[in-house]
Coordinates of C-alpha atoms and ligand atoms in Angstrom, one line a residue:
M1 CA 20.5 11.9 -21.1
Q2 CA 18.6 13.0 -24.1
L3 CA 18.4 9.3 -25.2
I4 CA 17.0 8.1 -21.9
F5 CA 14.4 10.9 -21.8
E6 CA 13.4 10.2 -25.4
K7 CA 12.9 6.6 -24.6
S8 CA 10.7 7.2 -21.6
V9 CA 8.3 9.5 -23.4
K10 CA 8.3 7.8 -26.7
G11 CA 4.9 6.9 -27.8
R12 CA 3.0 9.6 -25.9
K13 CA 1.1 11.5 -28.4
G14 CA 1.4 15.3 -28.8
L15 CA 4.4 15.6 -26.4
K16 CA 7.3 17.7 -27.6
L17 CA 10.7 16.8 -26.2
P18 CA 12.2 19.7 -24.3
N19 CA 15.8 20.5 -25.1
C20 CA 17.6 18.7 -22.2
T21 CA 21.0 17.7 -23.6
V22 CA 23.9 17.9 -21.2
N23 CA 26.2 20.9 -21.9
P24 CA 29.4 19.3 -23.2
D25 CA 31.5 22.2 -21.9
I26 CA 30.8 21.2 -18.3
E27 CA 33.7 19.2 -16.8
F28 CA 32.6 16.9 -14.0
P29 CA 35.2 16.7 -11.2
K30 CA 37.0 13.3 -11.5
K31 CA 36.1 12.1 -8.0
Y32 CA 32.5 12.0 -9.0
L33 CA 33.0 9.9 -12.1
R34 CA 32.8 6.1 -12.1
A35 CA 36.0 4.2 -12.8
K36 CA 34.0 1.3 -14.3
D37 CA 30.5 0.5 -15.3
V38 CA 27.8 -0.1 -12.7
E39 CA 27.0 -3.7 -12.2
L40 CA 23.4 -3.8 -13.0
P41 CA 21.7 -7.2 -13.1
E42 CA 21.3 -8.5 -16.6
V43 CA 18.1 -10.6 -16.8
S44 CA 15.8 -11.5 -19.5
E45 CA 12.3 -10.1 -19.8
L46 CA 10.9 -13.5 -19.0
D47 CA 12.8 -13.6 -15.7
V48 CA 11.6 -10.2 -14.8
V49 CA 8.0 -11.0 -15.6
R50 CA 8.2 -14.2 -13.5
H51 CA 9.8 -12.4 -10.6
Y52 CA 7.1 -9.8 -10.4
T53 CA 4.3 -12.2 -11.2
N54 CA 5.4 -14.5 -8.4
L55 CA 5.8 -11.6 -6.0
S56 CA 2.3 -10.4 -6.8
K57 CA 0.9 -13.9 -6.1
L58 CA 2.1 -13.6 -2.5
N59 CA -0.5 -11.0 -1.9
F60 CA -4.2 -11.3 -1.2
S61 CA -6.0 -8.7 -3.2
V62 CA -9.5 -7.9 -4.5
D63 CA -8.3 -8.8 -7.9
S64 CA -7.6 -12.4 -6.8
N65 CA -9.7 -13.2 -3.8
F66 CA -12.9 -12.4 -2.0
Y67 CA -12.2 -9.8 0.7
P68 CA -15.2 -9.3 3.1
L69 CA -13.2 -7.0 5.4
G70 CA -15.9 -5.2 7.4
S71 CA -15.7 -1.4 7.5
C72 CA -13.0 -1.4 4.8
T73 CA -15.3 -1.9 1.8
M74 CA -12.8 -3.9 -0.3
K75 CA -14.9 -4.0 -3.4
Y76 CA -14.1 -4.4 -7.1
N77 CA -12.6 -1.2 -8.6
P78 CA -13.5 -0.9 -12.2
K79 CA -10.5 -0.9 -14.5
F80 CA -11.8 1.7 -16.9
T81 CA -11.2 4.4 -14.2
E82 CA -7.5 3.4 -14.3
K83 CA -7.5 4.1 -18.0
I84 CA -9.1 7.5 -17.5
A85 CA -6.6 8.4 -14.7
A86 CA -3.8 7.4 -17.1
L87 CA -4.8 9.8 -19.9
D88 CA -1.8 11.9 -20.9
G89 CA -3.7 15.2 -20.4
F90 CA -4.2 14.4 -16.8
L91 CA -1.1 12.3 -16.1
D92 CA 1.4 14.8 -17.5
L93 CA -0.1 17.8 -15.9
H94 CA 2.3 19.6 -13.4
P95 CA 0.5 20.5 -10.2
L96 CA 1.9 24.0 -10.4
M97 CA 0.4 24.5 -13.8
P98 CA -2.8 26.4 -12.8
Q99 CA -0.7 28.9 -10.9
L100 CA 1.6 29.8 -13.8
R101 CA 0.6 32.9 -15.7
G102 CA -1.4 31.7 -18.7
G103 CA -1.0 28.1 -17.6
G104 CA -4.4 28.1 -16.1
M105 CA -5.9 27.3 -19.5
L106 CA -3.9 24.1 -19.7
A107 CA -5.3 22.9 -16.4
Q108 CA -8.9 23.7 -17.1
G109 CA -10.0 20.1 -17.5
S110 CA -8.5 19.1 -14.2
L111 CA -10.0 22.1 -12.3
E112 CA -13.3 21.3 -13.9
V113 CA -13.1 17.7 -12.6
V114 CA -12.5 19.0 -9.0
Y115 CA -15.2 21.6 -9.3
K116 CA -17.8 19.1 -10.7
I117 CA -17.0 16.3 -8.2
E118 CA -17.4 18.8 -5.4
R119 CA -20.9 19.6 -6.7
L120 CA -21.8 16.0 -7.2
L121 CA -20.7 15.0 -3.7
S122 CA -22.6 18.0 -2.2
E123 CA -25.7 16.8 -4.0
I124 CA -25.2 13.2 -2.9
T125 CA -24.7 14.1 0.8
G126 CA -27.0 17.2 1.1
M127 CA -24.0 19.4 1.9
D128 CA -23.3 22.9 0.6
A129 CA -19.6 22.6 -0.3
F130 CA -16.8 20.1 -0.4
T131 CA -13.0 20.2 -0.2
M132 CA -11.3 17.4 -2.1
Q133 CA -7.9 17.9 -0.4
P134 CA -7.8 15.4 2.5
L135 CA -5.7 12.4 1.6
A136 CA -7.5 9.7 3.6
G137 CA -10.6 9.1 5.8
A138 CA -8.7 9.9 9.0
H139 CA -7.2 13.0 7.4
G140 CA -10.8 14.1 6.4
E141 CA -11.8 13.6 10.1
L142 CA -9.0 15.7 11.3
T143 CA -9.9 18.4 8.7
G144 CA -13.6 18.2 9.9
V145 CA -12.7 18.5 13.6
M146 CA -10.4 21.5 12.7
I147 CA -13.4 23.1 11.0
I148 CA -15.4 22.5 14.2
A149 CA -12.7 24.2 16.1
A150 CA -12.4 27.1 13.7
Y151 CA -16.2 27.6 13.8
H152 CA -16.3 27.8 17.6
R153 CA -13.2 30.0 17.7
Y154 CA -14.9 32.4 15.3
Q155 CA -17.9 32.5 17.6
G156 CA -15.5 33.5 20.4
Q157 CA -16.0 30.2 22.2
Q158 CA -13.5 27.8 23.6
R159 CA -15.2 24.4 23.8
K160 CA -13.5 21.3 25.3
Y161 CA -15.1 18.1 24.3
I162 CA -16.0 15.9 21.3
I163 CA -18.5 13.1 21.9
V164 CA -18.1 9.7 20.1
P165 CA -20.0 6.4 20.7
D166 CA -18.0 3.4 21.9
S167 CA -18.7 1.7 18.6
S168 CA -16.9 4.4 16.6
H169 CA -14.0 3.7 14.3
G170 CA -10.7 4.3 16.2
T171 CA -9.8 7.2 14.0
N172 CA -12.7 9.2 15.3
P173 CA -11.4 9.7 18.9
A174 CA -7.9 9.9 17.5
S175 CA -8.7 12.7 15.2
A176 CA -10.6 14.6 17.9
A177 CA -7.6 14.2 20.3
I178 CA -5.1 15.3 17.6
A179 CA -7.2 18.4 17.0
G180 CA -6.9 19.2 20.7
Y181 CA -10.2 18.0 22.2
E182 CA -10.9 15.7 25.1
V183 CA -13.0 12.8 24.1
I184 CA -16.2 11.7 25.8
I185 CA -17.3 8.1 25.0
V186 CA -21.0 7.1 25.1
P187 CA -21.9 3.4 25.4
T188 CA -24.1 1.4 22.9
D189 CA -27.6 0.4 23.9
E190 CA -29.1 -3.0 23.4
N191 CA -30.3 -2.1 19.9
G192 CA -26.7 -1.5 18.8
C193 CA -27.1 2.3 18.7
M194 CA -25.5 5.0 20.8
D195 CA -27.5 5.2 24.1
I196 CA -29.5 8.4 23.6
N197 CA -30.1 9.1 27.3
E198 CA -26.4 8.7 28.2
F199 CA -25.7 11.0 25.2
K200 CA -28.1 13.7 26.4
N201 CA -26.5 13.5 29.9
K202 CA -23.1 14.2 28.5
L203 CA -24.2 17.1 26.4
S204 CA -23.3 20.6 27.6
E205 CA -22.2 24.0 26.2
D206 CA -18.6 22.7 26.6
V207 CA -19.2 20.1 23.9
A208 CA -17.8 21.3 20.5
G209 CA -19.2 18.5 18.4
I210 CA -20.3 14.9 18.1
M211 CA -18.9 12.4 15.6
L212 CA -21.2 9.6 14.4
T213 CA -20.9 6.8 11.9
C214 CA -24.3 5.9 10.5
P215 CA -24.8 3.1 9.7
N216 CA -22.4 2.4 12.6
T217 CA -19.6 -0.1 12.7
L218 CA -22.2 -2.8 13.7
G219 CA -23.9 -2.1 10.4
I220 CA -26.9 -0.6 12.2
Y221 CA -28.7 2.5 11.1
N222 CA -29.7 4.7 14.0
S223 CA -33.3 5.8 13.5
Q224 CA -32.9 8.4 16.2
I225 CA -30.4 10.4 14.3
K226 CA -32.6 13.4 13.9
S227 CA -33.2 13.9 17.6
I228 CA -29.5 13.4 18.3
C229 CA -28.7 16.2 15.8
D230 CA -31.4 18.4 17.3
A231 CA -30.2 17.9 20.9
A232 CA -26.6 18.6 19.8
H233 CA -27.6 21.8 18.0
E234 CA -29.6 23.0 21.0
V235 CA -26.3 23.3 23.0
G236 CA -24.5 24.9 20.0
A237 CA -22.5 21.8 19.2
L238 CA -21.8 20.6 15.6
V239 CA -22.6 17.2 14.3
Y240 CA -20.0 15.3 12.2
Y241 CA -20.9 12.4 10.0
D242 CA -18.3 9.7 9.4
G243 CA -19.3 8.7 5.9
A244 CA -16.5 6.3 5.2
N245 CA -19.2 3.7 4.4
L246 CA -21.7 5.8 2.5
N247 CA -22.3 3.0 0.1
A248 CA -25.0 1.7 2.5
I249 CA -27.2 4.8 2.0
L250 CA -26.2 6.2 -1.4
G251 CA -29.2 7.8 -3.0
K252 CA -31.4 6.7 -0.1
S253 CA -30.7 9.2 2.6
R254 CA -28.6 12.3 2.8
P255 CA -26.7 13.3 6.0
G256 CA -27.5 17.0 5.3
D257 CA -31.2 16.3 5.4
L258 CA -30.8 14.5 8.7
G259 CA -29.2 17.5 10.3
F260 CA -25.5 16.8 10.0
D261 CA -23.2 19.7 9.6
I262 CA -20.0 18.1 8.4
V263 CA -19.3 14.9 6.4
H264 CA -16.3 13.1 5.3
L265 CA -16.3 10.4 2.6
N266 CA -13.8 7.7 1.7
L267 CA -13.4 7.7 -2.0
H268 CA -11.4 4.6 -1.6
K269 CA -14.3 2.8 -0.1
T270 CA -17.6 4.1 -1.4
F271 CA -16.5 5.5 -4.7
A272 CA -14.5 2.6 -6.1
T273 CA -10.8 3.6 -5.9
P274 CA -8.2 1.2 -4.7
H275 CA -7.0 1.3 -1.1
G276 CA -3.6 0.2 -2.3
G277 CA -1.4 -0.7 0.7
G278 CA -2.6 2.1 2.8
G279 CA -2.9 4.7 0.1
P280 CA -3.2 6.8 -1.8
G281 CA -6.8 7.5 -0.8
A282 CA -9.0 10.5 -0.5
G283 CA -11.2 11.7 2.3
P284 CA -13.1 14.7 1.0
V285 CA -15.0 16.8 3.5
G286 CA -18.4 18.4 3.0
V287 CA -20.0 21.2 5.1
I288 CA -23.2 23.1 5.4
K289 CA -23.3 26.8 4.4
K290 CA -22.4 28.4 7.6
L291 CA -19.1 26.4 7.7
K292 CA -18.1 26.9 4.1
D293 CA -15.7 29.8 4.7
F294 CA -13.6 27.6 7.1
L295 CA -12.7 25.0 4.4
P296 CA -9.0 24.6 3.5
I297 CA -7.5 26.5 0.7
S298 CA -7.2 26.4 -2.2
R299 CA -10.8 26.3 -3.5
V300 CA -11.7 25.8 -7.2
K301 CA -14.0 28.5 -8.3
M302 CA -15.8 29.1 -11.6
R303 CA -15.3 32.5 -13.1
T304 CA -18.1 34.4 -14.7
D305 CA -16.9 33.4 -18.1
G306 CA -17.3 29.7 -17.2
T307 CA -13.5 29.0 -16.8
Y308 CA -12.0 27.7 -13.6
A309 CA -9.4 29.0 -11.2
L310 CA -7.8 28.3 -7.9
D311 CA -9.0 30.7 -5.2
Y312 CA -6.7 31.4 -2.2
D313 CA -8.6 34.5 -1.0
K314 CA -10.4 33.0 1.9
P315 CA -9.5 34.8 5.1
K316 CA -11.5 32.5 7.4
S317 CA -10.0 29.3 5.9
L318 CA -8.1 27.0 8.2
G319 CA -5.3 27.0 5.7
F320 CA -3.6 24.2 3.9
I321 CA -4.4 20.7 4.8
A322 CA -2.6 19.0 1.8
P323 CA -0.7 20.1 -1.3
F324 CA -2.6 21.2 -4.4
C325 CA -5.9 19.5 -4.9
G326 CA -5.2 16.3 -2.9
N327 CA -4.8 12.9 -4.5
F328 CA -5.9 14.0 -7.9
G329 CA -5.7 10.6 -9.6
V330 CA -8.0 9.2 -6.9
I331 CA -10.5 12.1 -7.3
L332 CA -10.5 11.6 -11.1
K333 CA -11.2 7.8 -10.8
S334 CA -14.2 8.5 -8.4
Y335 CA -15.5 11.2 -10.8
A336 CA -15.4 8.7 -13.7
Y337 CA -17.1 6.1 -11.5
I338 CA -19.9 8.4 -10.4
M339 CA -20.5 9.6 -14.0
L340 CA -20.6 6.0 -15.2
L341 CA -23.1 4.8 -12.6
G342 CA -25.3 7.9 -12.6
K343 CA -28.2 8.3 -10.1
S344 CA -29.8 5.0 -10.6
G345 CA -26.5 3.2 -10.5
L346 CA -25.6 4.7 -7.2
I347 CA -28.9 3.8 -5.7
A348 CA -28.4 0.2 -7.0
V349 CA -25.0 0.2 -5.2
A350 CA -26.7 0.9 -1.8
E351 CA -29.5 -1.7 -2.5
R352 CA -27.0 -4.4 -3.5
A353 CA -24.6 -3.7 -0.6
V354 CA -27.5 -4.0 1.9
L355 CA -29.1 -7.1 0.2
N356 CA -25.7 -8.9 0.1
A357 CA -25.0 -8.2 3.8
N358 CA -28.4 -9.4 4.9
Y359 CA -28.3 -12.5 2.8
C360 CA -25.1 -13.5 4.5
R361 CA -26.3 -12.5 8.0
V362 CA -29.5 -14.6 7.7
L363 CA -27.7 -17.7 6.5
L364 CA -25.0 -17.5 9.1
K365 CA -27.2 -16.8 12.2
K366 CA -28.0 -20.5 12.8
Y367 CA -24.3 -21.2 13.3
F368 CA -22.9 -18.1 15.0
S369 CA -24.1 -15.8 17.7
I370 CA -25.1 -12.3 16.4
P371 CA -25.3 -10.0 19.3
Y372 CA -27.2 -7.2 17.5
D373 CA -29.3 -9.3 15.2
R374 CA -31.5 -7.0 13.3
M375 CA -31.8 -5.8 9.7
C376 CA -28.3 -4.6 8.9
M377 CA -27.0 -2.2 6.3
H378 CA -23.8 -2.8 4.3
E379 CA -22.2 -5.0 7.0
F380 CA -22.9 -7.0 10.2
V381 CA -21.0 -8.3 13.1
I382 CA -21.1 -11.9 14.3
S383 CA -19.4 -13.3 17.4
A384 CA -17.4 -16.5 17.6
Q385 CA -18.4 -16.7 21.3
L386 CA -20.2 -20.1 20.8
Q387 CA -17.1 -21.5 19.1
K388 CA -14.9 -20.0 21.8
E389 CA -16.6 -22.1 24.4
K390 CA -15.3 -25.1 22.4
G391 CA -11.8 -23.6 22.3
I392 CA -12.0 -22.1 18.8
S393 CA -11.4 -18.3 18.5
A394 CA -12.4 -15.8 15.8
L395 CA -8.7 -15.9 14.9
D396 CA -8.8 -19.6 14.2
I397 CA -11.7 -19.2 11.9
A398 CA -10.0 -16.3 10.1
K399 CA -6.9 -18.4 9.5
Y400 CA -9.1 -21.2 8.2
L401 CA -10.7 -18.9 5.7
I402 CA -7.2 -17.9 4.5
S403 CA -6.4 -21.6 3.7
K404 CA -9.6 -21.7 1.7
G405 CA -8.6 -18.6 -0.4
I406 CA -10.8 -16.0 1.3
H407 CA -9.5 -13.0 3.1
P408 CA -10.9 -13.0 6.6
P409 CA -13.5 -10.5 7.8
T410 CA -12.2 -7.8 10.2
I411 CA -11.8 -9.5 13.5
Y412 CA -11.9 -8.3 17.1
F413 CA -13.5 -5.0 16.0
P414 CA -15.7 -3.3 17.0
L415 CA -14.4 -3.7 20.5
I416 CA -17.8 -3.9 22.1
V417 CA -18.4 -7.4 20.6
K418 CA -16.5 -10.4 22.0
E419 CA -14.7 -12.5 19.4
A420 CA -16.1 -10.1 16.8
M421 CA -16.1 -11.0 13.1
M422 CA -17.2 -8.0 11.1
I423 CA -18.4 -9.0 7.6
E424 CA -18.9 -6.7 4.6
P425 CA -19.6 -8.6 1.4
T426 CA -19.9 -5.3 -0.6
E427 CA -22.2 -4.7 -3.5
T428 CA -19.9 -6.1 -6.2
E429 CA -19.8 -9.8 -5.3
S430 CA -21.9 -12.5 -7.0
K431 CA -24.3 -14.9 -5.3
E432 CA -21.9 -17.8 -6.1
T433 CA -19.0 -16.0 -4.2
L434 CA -21.3 -15.3 -1.2
D435 CA -22.6 -18.8 -1.2
N436 CA -19.0 -20.2 -1.2
F437 CA -18.1 -17.9 1.7
I438 CA -21.2 -18.9 3.7
E439 CA -20.5 -22.6 3.1
L440 CA -16.9 -22.2 4.4
M441 CA -18.0 -20.3 7.5
I442 CA -20.6 -23.1 8.2
E443 CA -17.9 -25.7 7.6
A444 CA -15.6 -23.9 10.1
A445 CA -18.4 -23.9 12.7
K446 CA -18.9 -27.6 12.2
L447 CA -15.2 -28.4 12.5
C448 CA -15.3 -27.0 16.0
D449 CA -16.9 -30.3 16.9
S450 CA -15.6 -32.8 14.4
D451 CA -12.0 -31.7 13.9
P452 CA -11.0 -28.7 16.0
Q453 CA -7.3 -29.3 15.4
K454 CA -7.8 -28.5 11.7
L455 CA -8.8 -25.0 12.7
H456 CA -5.9 -24.6 15.2
D457 CA -3.5 -25.7 12.4
A458 CA -4.9 -23.3 9.8
P459 CA -3.7 -21.9 7.4
D460 CA -2.1 -25.0 5.9
N461 CA -1.2 -23.4 2.6
M462 CA 1.3 -20.7 3.7
P463 CA 5.1 -20.8 4.1
V464 CA 4.5 -20.0 7.8
K465 CA 1.6 -21.5 9.6
R466 CA 0.8 -19.0 12.3
L467 CA 2.9 -15.9 12.1
D468 CA 4.0 -14.4 15.4
E469 CA 2.5 -11.0 14.4
T470 CA 4.1 -9.0 17.2
K471 CA 7.5 -10.5 16.3
A472 CA 6.9 -9.9 12.6
A473 CA 6.2 -6.2 13.3
R474 CA 9.2 -5.7 15.6
D475 CA 11.7 -8.0 13.9
L476 CA 10.9 -7.6 10.3
N477 CA 12.5 -9.9 7.8
L478 CA 11.6 -9.2 4.3
R479 CA 13.8 -11.8 2.7
W480 CA 11.7 -14.3 0.8
Q481 CA 12.7 -17.9 1.3
K482 CA 11.5 -20.4 -1.2
S483 CA 9.9 -23.3 0.6
Ligands
PLP501 C1 -12.0 3.3 7.1 C2 -12.8 4.1 8.0 C3 -12.2 5.3 8.5 C4 -10.8 5.8 8.2 O1 -10.5 5.9 6.9 P1 -9.0 5.8 6.4 O2 -9.0 6.2 4.9 O3 -8.5 4.4 6.6 O4 -8.2 6.8 7.2 C5 -13.0 6.1 9.4 N1 -14.2 5.7 9.7 C6 -14.8 4.5 9.3 C7 -16.1 4.1 9.7 C8 -14.0 3.7 8.4 O5 -14.6 2.5 8.0

């Protein structure tokens, strides 16, 4: 026991080994003891390295391929933040440490990180306070809608509805429904924005809040945001900003200045932490002053002597939404990223994200229909409707991109665009990468006439040509067969 433990911590500086030898006086009952040694596979390091390297090559990832997956912001995640998150002082910290008597001093650095990133995100978004706890974007939305509910409850009001536009990310109506609200959906107008007249018709004193993504999932910035917020406030409703894709407006505009009351951010999109197979992510939530008391506990506070502590004394708080401080490693990486880029770096992020998206949009519009063709923000949506008339679907084009080493854009979303392909190049890609992508998209458009079968047969470089996705989900077979 001692030996194994010693091995695993060897090399970590400053760590004292606790005394953890097994008491020799304890006799284990015979029935629990093995009669013979466990048969563990004996393989060489080289075999292990090859096994895992080959497994890793079965994946598409941002480290190996371009990934213009609209709405998901699959951008490069700097490796230096991984190093910072792996520092012993952070990595070895037990989450209960701050609550142990005297232990608070050992956790000061981590508490400071949480405190400071909350201040930075408040400044970036124009909010008054943030909670770092929610573990994903959707979890942040749920927290935000629960704050809306707590606020109205505190006012002695029982409101019934949350309004969302029909272009909204599916998690918006889902979060509202899980928090107990009925969802009212408002259609999109010909400019690609929520229809403001329809919206005003739906507003009443029964509406608890409205959830908006801006720029929305069509990549379009709604210039009427301020009057939408004003109209909502007039009937006492709160306005929620889905800031999953804040990279489009970083340092350019702040939801708080526009009149939003609650914001959630996706650190795993805007602030350069990996999505990693569905997690771990972080969906911190920011609020304006009058909602501050409803934020989940615990809160990190600064004492008068400049030290930090966890504060649970918040009677109006909606309670626990996640253990401890949320996904601390993710928070730490984002903090490092923000500190590295600084103000001018974050502004450059927004400018590059928007420039890259518009560059692709303009070069593709001769070949694809673009239903809402105006200056876009960080992403834009094309339609393969013209290609569909020739028998080629968005799915065929997506599969063709796979055979060319590019992860397809998000397809068939948002639902309001037929044969949608939602493209987000992100701010971290080079002109060469974008040009290659554009060239392949144009090639696909041309193949619709010259060799449509090639698109139907794509991808041609995978063990299985066209996976039956429904069958794959229902009848999962994880055994890898070498072809
Ligand atoms: C990604 C995304 C979400 C949900 O975030 P998750 O971390 O995947 O739960 C919500 N809204 C928008 C606009 C998004 O792009």
